Short mmCIF file of C-alpha atoms in Angstrom, two decimals:
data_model
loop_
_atom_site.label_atom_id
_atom_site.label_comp_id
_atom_site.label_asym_id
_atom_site.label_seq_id
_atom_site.Cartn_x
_atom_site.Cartn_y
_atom_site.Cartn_z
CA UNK V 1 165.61 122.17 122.22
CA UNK V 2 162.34 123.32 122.43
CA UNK V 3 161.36 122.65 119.07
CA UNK V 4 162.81 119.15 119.05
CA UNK V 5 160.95 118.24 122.01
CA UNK V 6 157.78 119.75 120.04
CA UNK V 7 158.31 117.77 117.50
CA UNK V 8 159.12 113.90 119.20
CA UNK V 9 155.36 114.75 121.19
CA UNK V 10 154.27 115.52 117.59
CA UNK V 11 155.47 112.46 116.18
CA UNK V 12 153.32 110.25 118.94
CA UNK V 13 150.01 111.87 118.33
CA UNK V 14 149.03 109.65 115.55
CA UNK V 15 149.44 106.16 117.46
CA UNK V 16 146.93 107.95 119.46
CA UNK V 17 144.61 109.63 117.02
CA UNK V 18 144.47 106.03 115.55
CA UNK V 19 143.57 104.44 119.33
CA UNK V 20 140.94 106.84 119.71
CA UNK V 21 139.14 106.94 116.18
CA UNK V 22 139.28 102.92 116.30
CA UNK V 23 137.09 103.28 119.63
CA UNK V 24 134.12 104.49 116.95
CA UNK V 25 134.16 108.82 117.59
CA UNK V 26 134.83 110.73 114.65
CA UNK V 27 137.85 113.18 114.28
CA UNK V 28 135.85 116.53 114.97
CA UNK V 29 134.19 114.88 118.38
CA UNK V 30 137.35 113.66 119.04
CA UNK V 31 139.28 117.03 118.74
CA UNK V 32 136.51 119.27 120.26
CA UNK V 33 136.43 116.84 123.54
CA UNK V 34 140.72 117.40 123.27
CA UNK V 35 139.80 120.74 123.58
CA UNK V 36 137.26 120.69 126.16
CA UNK V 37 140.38 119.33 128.09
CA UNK V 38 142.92 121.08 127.22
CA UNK V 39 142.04 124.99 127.67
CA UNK V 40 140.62 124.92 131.25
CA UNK V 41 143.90 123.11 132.18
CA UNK V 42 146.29 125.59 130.41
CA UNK V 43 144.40 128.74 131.76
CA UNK V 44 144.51 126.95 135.30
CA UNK V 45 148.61 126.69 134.59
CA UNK V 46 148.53 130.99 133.32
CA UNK V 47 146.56 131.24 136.54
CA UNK V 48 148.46 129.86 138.97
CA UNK V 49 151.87 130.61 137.34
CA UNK V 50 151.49 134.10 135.96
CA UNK V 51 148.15 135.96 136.04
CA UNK V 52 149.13 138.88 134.12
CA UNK V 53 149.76 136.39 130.90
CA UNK V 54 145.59 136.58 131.02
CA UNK V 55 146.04 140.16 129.69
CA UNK V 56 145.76 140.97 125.69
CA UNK V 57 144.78 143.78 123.62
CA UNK V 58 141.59 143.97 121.69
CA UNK V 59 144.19 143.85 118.60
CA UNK V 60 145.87 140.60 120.11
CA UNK V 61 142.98 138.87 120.73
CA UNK V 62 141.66 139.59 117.18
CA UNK V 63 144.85 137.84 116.27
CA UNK V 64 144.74 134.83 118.42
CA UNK V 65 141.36 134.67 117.24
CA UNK V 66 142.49 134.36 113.59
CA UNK V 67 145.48 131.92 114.50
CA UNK V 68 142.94 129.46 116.40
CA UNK V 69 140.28 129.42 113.79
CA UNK V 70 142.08 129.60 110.57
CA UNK V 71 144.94 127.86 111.54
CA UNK V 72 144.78 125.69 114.95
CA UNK V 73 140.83 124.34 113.87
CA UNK V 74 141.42 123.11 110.07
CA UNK V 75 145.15 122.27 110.56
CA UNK V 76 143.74 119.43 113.18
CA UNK V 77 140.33 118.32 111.89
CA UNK V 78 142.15 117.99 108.52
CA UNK V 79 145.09 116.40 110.44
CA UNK V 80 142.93 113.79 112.31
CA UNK V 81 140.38 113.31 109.51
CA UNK V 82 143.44 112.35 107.07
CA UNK V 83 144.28 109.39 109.66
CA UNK V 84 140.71 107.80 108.08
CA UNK V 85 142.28 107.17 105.11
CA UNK V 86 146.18 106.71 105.03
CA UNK V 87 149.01 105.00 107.39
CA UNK V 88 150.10 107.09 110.28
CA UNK V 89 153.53 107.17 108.60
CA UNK V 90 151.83 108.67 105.13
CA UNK V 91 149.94 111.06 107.18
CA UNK V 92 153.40 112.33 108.92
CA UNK V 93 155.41 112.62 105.67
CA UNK V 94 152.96 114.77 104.11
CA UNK V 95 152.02 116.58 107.05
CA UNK V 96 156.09 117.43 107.12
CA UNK V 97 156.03 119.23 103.43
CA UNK V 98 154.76 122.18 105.12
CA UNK V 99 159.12 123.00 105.59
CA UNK V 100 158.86 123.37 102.52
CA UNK V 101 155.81 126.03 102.19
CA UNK V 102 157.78 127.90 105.05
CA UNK V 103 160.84 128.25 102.91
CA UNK V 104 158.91 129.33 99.71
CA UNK V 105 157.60 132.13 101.88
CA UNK V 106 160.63 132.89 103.15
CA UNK V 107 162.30 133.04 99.86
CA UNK V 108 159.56 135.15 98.12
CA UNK V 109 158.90 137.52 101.24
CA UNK V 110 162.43 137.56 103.06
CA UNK V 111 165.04 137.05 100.44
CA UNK V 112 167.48 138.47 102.93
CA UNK V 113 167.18 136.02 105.29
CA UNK V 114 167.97 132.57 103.32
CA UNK V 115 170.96 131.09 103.37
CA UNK V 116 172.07 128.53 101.54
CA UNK V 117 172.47 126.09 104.45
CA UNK V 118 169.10 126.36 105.14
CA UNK V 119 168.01 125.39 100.85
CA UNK V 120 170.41 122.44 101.65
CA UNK V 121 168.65 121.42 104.73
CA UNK V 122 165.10 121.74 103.86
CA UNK V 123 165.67 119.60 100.86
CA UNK V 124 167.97 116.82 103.18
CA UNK V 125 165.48 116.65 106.13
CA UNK V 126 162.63 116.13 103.40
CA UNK V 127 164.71 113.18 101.74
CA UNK V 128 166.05 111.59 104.77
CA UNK V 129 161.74 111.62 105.58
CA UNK V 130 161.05 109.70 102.43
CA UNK V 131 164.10 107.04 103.30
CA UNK V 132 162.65 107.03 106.98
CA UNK V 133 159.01 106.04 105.78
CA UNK V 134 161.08 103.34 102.78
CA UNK V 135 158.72 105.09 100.21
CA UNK V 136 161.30 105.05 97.15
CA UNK V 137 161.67 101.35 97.61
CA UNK V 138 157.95 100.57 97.33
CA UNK V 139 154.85 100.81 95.48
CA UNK V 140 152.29 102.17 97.98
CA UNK V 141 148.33 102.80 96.40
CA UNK V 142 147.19 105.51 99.15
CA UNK V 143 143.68 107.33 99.08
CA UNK V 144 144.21 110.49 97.11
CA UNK V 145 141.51 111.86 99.54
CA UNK V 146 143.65 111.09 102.61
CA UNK V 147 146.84 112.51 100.82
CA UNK V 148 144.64 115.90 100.13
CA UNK V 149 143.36 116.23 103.50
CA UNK V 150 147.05 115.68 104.73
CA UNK V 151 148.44 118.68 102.31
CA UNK V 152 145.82 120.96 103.41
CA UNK V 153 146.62 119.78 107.18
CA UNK V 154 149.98 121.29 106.25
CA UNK V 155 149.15 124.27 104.47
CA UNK V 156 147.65 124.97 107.23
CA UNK V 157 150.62 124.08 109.60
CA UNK V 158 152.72 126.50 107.38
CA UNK V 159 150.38 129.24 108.45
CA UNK V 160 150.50 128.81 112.10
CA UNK V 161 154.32 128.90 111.78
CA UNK V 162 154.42 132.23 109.85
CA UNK V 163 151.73 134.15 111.30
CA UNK V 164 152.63 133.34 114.67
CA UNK V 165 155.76 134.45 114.02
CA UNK V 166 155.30 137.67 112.27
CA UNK V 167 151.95 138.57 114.34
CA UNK V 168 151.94 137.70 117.71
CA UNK V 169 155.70 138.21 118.87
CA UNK V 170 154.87 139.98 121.91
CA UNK V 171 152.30 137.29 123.39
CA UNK V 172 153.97 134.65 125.76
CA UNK V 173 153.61 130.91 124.29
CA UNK V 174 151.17 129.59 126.83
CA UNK V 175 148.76 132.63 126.12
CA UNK V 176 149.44 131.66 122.07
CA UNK V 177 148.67 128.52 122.66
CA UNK V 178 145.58 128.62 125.35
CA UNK V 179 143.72 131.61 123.78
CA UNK V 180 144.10 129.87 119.92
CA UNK V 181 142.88 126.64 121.09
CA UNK V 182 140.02 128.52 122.83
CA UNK V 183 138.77 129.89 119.75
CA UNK V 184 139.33 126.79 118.12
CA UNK V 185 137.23 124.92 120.70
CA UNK V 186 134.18 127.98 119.97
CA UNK V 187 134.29 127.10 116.43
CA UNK V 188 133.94 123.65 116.76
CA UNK V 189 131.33 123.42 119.08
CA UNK V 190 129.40 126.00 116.78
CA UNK V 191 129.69 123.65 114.13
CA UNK V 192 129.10 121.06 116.01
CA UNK V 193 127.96 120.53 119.45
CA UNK V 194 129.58 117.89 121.92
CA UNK V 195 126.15 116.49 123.30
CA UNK V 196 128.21 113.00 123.29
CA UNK V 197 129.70 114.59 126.41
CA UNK V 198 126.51 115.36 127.87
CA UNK V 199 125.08 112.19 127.33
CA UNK V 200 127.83 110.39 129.03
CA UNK V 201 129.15 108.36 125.71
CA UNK V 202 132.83 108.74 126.96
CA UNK V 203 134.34 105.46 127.48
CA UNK V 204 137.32 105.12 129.94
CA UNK V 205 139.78 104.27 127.11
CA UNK V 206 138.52 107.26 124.83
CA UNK V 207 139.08 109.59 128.18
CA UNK V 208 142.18 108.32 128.63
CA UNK V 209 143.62 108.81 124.94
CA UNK V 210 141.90 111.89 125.01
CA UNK V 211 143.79 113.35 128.20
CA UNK V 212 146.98 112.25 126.31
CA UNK V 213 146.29 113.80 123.19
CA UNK V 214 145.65 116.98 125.05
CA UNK V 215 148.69 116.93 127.59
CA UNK V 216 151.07 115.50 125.57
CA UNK V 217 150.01 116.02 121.68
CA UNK V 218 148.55 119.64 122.34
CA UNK V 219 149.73 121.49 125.87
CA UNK V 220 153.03 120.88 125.69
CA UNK V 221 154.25 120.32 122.28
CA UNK V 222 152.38 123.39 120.69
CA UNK V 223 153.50 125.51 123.52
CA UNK V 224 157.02 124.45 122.86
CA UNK V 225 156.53 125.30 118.95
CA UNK V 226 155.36 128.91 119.93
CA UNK V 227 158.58 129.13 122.08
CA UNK V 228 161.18 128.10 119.45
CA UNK V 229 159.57 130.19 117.20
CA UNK V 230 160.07 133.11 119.17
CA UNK V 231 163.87 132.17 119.41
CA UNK V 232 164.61 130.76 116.03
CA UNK V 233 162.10 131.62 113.76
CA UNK V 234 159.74 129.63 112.11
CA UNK V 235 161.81 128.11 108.99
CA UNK V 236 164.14 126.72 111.56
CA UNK V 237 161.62 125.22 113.29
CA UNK V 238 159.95 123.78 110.37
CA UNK V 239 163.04 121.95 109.55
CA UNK V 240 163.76 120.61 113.06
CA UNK V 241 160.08 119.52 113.15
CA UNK V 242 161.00 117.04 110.57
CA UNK V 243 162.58 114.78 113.60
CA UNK V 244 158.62 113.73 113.94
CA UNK V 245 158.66 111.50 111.19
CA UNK V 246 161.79 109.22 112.80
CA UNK V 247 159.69 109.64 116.07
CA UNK V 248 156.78 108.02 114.45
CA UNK V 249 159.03 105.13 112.78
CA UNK V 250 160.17 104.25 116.14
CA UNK V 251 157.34 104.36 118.30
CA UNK V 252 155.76 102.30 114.84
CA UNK V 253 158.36 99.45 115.49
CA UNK V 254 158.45 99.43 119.40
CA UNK V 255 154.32 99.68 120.12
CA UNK V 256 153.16 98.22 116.88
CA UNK V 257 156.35 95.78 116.15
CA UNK V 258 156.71 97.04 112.73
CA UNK V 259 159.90 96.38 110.28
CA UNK V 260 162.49 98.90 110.37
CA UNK V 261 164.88 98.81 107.49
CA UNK V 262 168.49 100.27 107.14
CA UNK V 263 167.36 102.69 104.70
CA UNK V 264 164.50 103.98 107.25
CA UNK V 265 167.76 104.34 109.56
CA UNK V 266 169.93 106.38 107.01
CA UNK V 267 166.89 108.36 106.59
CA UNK V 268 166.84 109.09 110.02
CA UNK V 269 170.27 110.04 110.29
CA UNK V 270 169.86 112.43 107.22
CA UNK V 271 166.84 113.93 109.21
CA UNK V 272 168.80 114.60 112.37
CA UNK V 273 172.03 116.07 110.21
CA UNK V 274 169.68 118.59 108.73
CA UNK V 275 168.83 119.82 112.07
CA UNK V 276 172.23 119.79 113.36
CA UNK V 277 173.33 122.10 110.32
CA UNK V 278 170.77 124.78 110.85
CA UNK V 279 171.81 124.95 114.66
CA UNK V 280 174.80 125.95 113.32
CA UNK V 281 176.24 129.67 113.36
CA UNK V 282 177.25 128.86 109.48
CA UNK V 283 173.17 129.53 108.39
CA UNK V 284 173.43 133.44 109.47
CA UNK V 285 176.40 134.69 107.51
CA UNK V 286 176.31 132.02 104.13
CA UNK V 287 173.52 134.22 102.35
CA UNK V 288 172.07 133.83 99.10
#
């Protein structure tokens, strides 16, 4: 559950990356001023909640340092920056290839562990995406820019789901989360400084799709991912994360009263069958 939760707050983040970048601030000012949000409110929530998740070792912290820099930092500013140049459907199919970097790892570094469920799966969630988004039925010209910046974004995804699995195992999710995206925020503001904030060029409407981003798009749904990782592992949850692209179609059709077709709707259903089949207890005992 957690990770499907993850993923439907996933799924709305463009709509709002889109709201906020149409409002004139670029996709690094935009993230850095999520940021400047986001980790004083989750270290208020570790604070209040449970103190002792404050406490990490040297070799931890080294590790969250890694995951927030490497991985949090260019997975978004490639993320956002991608939204420049393609459709915030585009952006979410090719963001959602990174299942399929997940299995290759898997399948090079854990050949025990695959099961041929879980080939089947990654391969039916990834079709049912391209039905969702109606891309086999049409003949789309997209920025090949965009479409890089949206592979890297999920390279980088890819990373954060493996390395937080295999690395930081003993560190609650909150403390994964708020420590990463503190690092993230350092590197940022290193590269470049927020003196937008300073200056007072923060419109009402940017705060306010800011402070959604953040709650919504960052605090809780990466919080959730580090969770379900811990439970299920991160190939699962790279293949339930796939639900974001139906997420977007709908939120597409109901804010921005776009066409849904019935193949988008198979493609959904195909999408939500793939996750249903690796809940099941047939993907630990069918191995390859």
């Amino acid at each position: 559950m957690y990770s499907i939760f993850s993923a439907v707050l996933f799924g709305s983040a463009g709509l709002f990356v889109k709201l906020a970048s149409g409002l004139g601030i670029d996709a690094i000012s935009l993230l850095t001023l999520q940021y400047i949000i986001a980790v004083p409110l989750m270290f208020v929530i570790m604070y209040i909640f449970n103190k002792k998740s404050f406490k990490v070792t040297k070799k931890q912290l080294l590790r969250l340092a890694i995951l927030g820099i490497v991985g949090n930092t260019f997975m978004t500013v490639f993320y956002y920056t991608a939204y420049n140049y393609l459709p915030i459907q585009m952006v979410a199919i090719l963001l959602y290839t990174y299942p399929i970097m997940v299995f290759i790892y898997s399948a090079v570094f854990k050949k025990g562990s695959i099961s041929y469920i879980k080939v089947f799966a990654v391969f039916l969630a990834f079709f049912g995406c391209l039905l969702t988004l109606d891309i086999l039925s049409s003949r789309p010209k997209y920025s090949l820019i965009g479409v890089m910046f949206a592979l890297i974004c999920a390279m980088f995804y890819a990373f954060m789901n493996i390395y937080s699995e295999e690395k930081l195992q003993g560190i609650g999710p909150l403390t994964i989360n708020a420590y990463s995206t503190l690092f993230s925020l350092i590197s940022l503001m290193i590269y470049k400084f927020p003196l937008f904030v300073f200056r007072g060029d923060i419109t009402k409407s940017l705060l306010t799709y800011t402070t959604i981003l953040a709650i919504f798009c960052e605090i809780i749904p990466l919080t959730l991912l580090y969770a379900a990782i811990k439970y299920i592992g991160s190939l699962k949850v790279s293949i339930i994360g796939n639900l974001e692209i139906p997420t977007a179609m709908v939120l597409s059709f109901f804010i921005l009263h776009e066409h849904i077709t019935l193949m988008q709707i198979v493609g959904t259903v195909l999408v939500i069958c793939a996750i249903y089949m690796i809940r099941t207890k047939r993907t630990s005992t069918e191995k390859l």
